[in-house]
Short mmCIF file of C-alpha atoms in Angstrom, two decimals:
data_model
loop_
_atom_site.label_atom_id
_atom_site.label_comp_id
_atom_site.label_asym_id
_atom_site.label_seq_id
_atom_site.Cartn_x
_atom_site.Cartn_y
_atom_site.Cartn_z
CA LEU W 19 5.44 78.92 79.81
CA ASP W 20 6.77 77.06 82.84
CA LYS W 21 4.74 79.08 85.31
CA LEU W 22 1.39 78.73 83.52
CA ASN W 23 -1.24 76.19 84.47
CA THR W 24 -2.08 73.42 81.97
CA VAL W 25 -4.99 75.20 80.29
CA ASN W 26 -3.06 78.43 79.78
CA ARG W 27 0.07 76.56 78.68
CA CYS W 28 -1.93 74.70 76.01
CA TYR W 29 -3.49 78.00 74.95
CA MET W 30 -0.08 79.68 74.64
CA TRP W 31 1.30 76.78 72.55
CA ARG W 32 -1.75 77.06 70.27
CA ILE W 33 -1.16 80.79 69.89
CA LEU W 34 2.52 80.24 69.04
CA PHE W 35 1.54 77.55 66.53
CA ASP W 36 -1.08 79.84 64.94
CA HIS W 37 1.60 82.50 64.53
CA VAL W 38 3.78 79.96 62.71
CA LYS W 39 0.90 79.14 60.35
CA MET W 40 0.25 82.85 59.74
CA GLY W 41 3.93 83.48 59.08
CA SER W 42 4.42 85.96 61.90
CA LEU W 43 6.66 83.52 63.83
CA LYS W 44 9.51 81.72 62.08
CA ILE W 45 9.43 77.95 62.21
CA ASP W 46 13.02 77.95 63.46
CA ASP W 47 12.06 80.17 66.40
CA PHE W 48 9.12 77.87 67.18
CA TRP W 49 11.43 74.81 67.05
CA GLN W 50 13.91 76.49 69.39
CA VAL W 51 11.20 77.11 71.99
CA LEU W 52 9.80 73.63 71.44
CA LEU W 53 13.19 71.97 71.81
CA ALA W 54 13.93 73.99 74.94
CA LYS W 55 10.61 73.34 76.70
CA PHE W 56 9.13 70.09 75.42
CA ARG W 57 11.47 67.57 77.04
CA ALA W 58 10.71 68.97 80.51
CA GLU W 59 6.94 68.95 79.94
CA THR W 60 5.18 66.59 82.36
CA ASN W 61 1.53 67.10 81.46
CA GLU W 62 0.06 64.52 79.05
CA GLU W 63 -2.38 66.95 77.47
CA VAL W 64 0.39 69.40 76.62
CA VAL W 65 2.66 66.63 75.29
CA LEU W 66 -0.11 65.28 73.06
CA LEU W 67 -0.99 68.78 71.85
CA LEU W 68 2.64 69.43 70.90
CA LEU W 69 3.02 66.08 69.16
CA ASP W 70 -0.10 66.91 67.16
CA LYS W 71 1.35 70.29 66.15
CA ILE W 72 4.66 68.67 65.17
CA HIS W 73 2.79 66.08 63.13
CA TRP W 74 0.77 68.77 61.36
CA LEU W 75 3.87 70.77 60.45
CA LEU W 76 5.71 67.72 59.14
CA HIS W 77 2.83 66.24 57.14
CA SER W 78 0.87 69.25 55.92
CA GLY W 79 3.45 70.40 53.41
CA PHE W 80 3.77 73.60 55.42
CA ILE W 81 7.54 73.40 55.55
CA ASP W 82 7.66 72.93 51.76
CA ALA W 83 5.91 76.27 51.26
CA ASP W 84 9.26 78.04 50.72
CA LEU W 85 9.17 79.41 54.24
CA MET W 86 12.53 77.79 54.94
CA THR W 87 15.50 76.99 52.76
CA THR W 88 16.35 73.37 52.01
CA GLU W 89 19.31 73.67 54.38
CA GLU W 90 17.07 74.94 57.21
CA VAL W 91 14.60 72.09 56.62
CA ALA W 92 17.48 69.59 56.79
CA GLN W 93 18.88 71.16 59.97
CA ASN W 94 15.49 71.21 61.69
CA GLY W 95 14.65 67.71 60.50
CA ALA W 96 17.97 66.42 61.81
CA LYS W 97 17.24 67.98 65.22
CA LEU W 98 13.58 67.05 65.28
CA GLY W 99 13.70 63.37 64.25
CA PRO W 100 15.74 62.08 67.21
CA PHE W 101 14.03 64.58 69.50
CA VAL W 102 10.52 63.33 68.66
CA SER W 103 11.68 59.71 68.85
CA GLY W 104 13.13 60.36 72.29
CA ILE W 105 9.98 62.12 73.47
CA LEU W 106 7.79 59.27 72.22
CA LEU W 107 9.91 56.74 74.06
CA GLU W 108 10.14 58.82 77.23
CA LYS W 109 6.65 60.24 77.53
CA VAL W 110 4.22 58.23 75.44
CA PHE W 111 5.50 54.67 75.60
CA ASP W 112 6.98 54.72 79.10
CA PRO W 113 4.14 53.65 81.44
CA SER W 114 5.81 55.29 84.43
CA THR W 115 5.32 58.73 82.84
CA HIS W 116 1.82 58.10 81.50
CA SER W 117 -0.57 58.93 84.33
CA SER W 118 -3.53 57.08 82.82
CA LEU W 119 -1.46 53.88 82.91
CA LYS W 120 -0.16 54.29 86.44
CA THR W 121 -1.61 51.98 89.03
CA GLN W 122 -3.13 53.51 92.09
#
């Protein structure tokens, strides 16, 4: 993913997310890739896309569809909560990392 341009990187994340929704990619595997790659992401479009996908997974009831055990949900939630909070603070609310807010 690191070597792809923005358009292709967004496309690959969408494909991975679609595979999670179809059940051909485990949520835990998706989280592992997300946790490994998301913090280093510098492109706003990709960050917003990933936050949207995280939001969908957390609020759609998808995780409650017996795809993960209660223990797995708790483990992923424990990892994801602080992770998303940190990303929001670092990437979304920090004007120095938000290119549309940077002065020229």
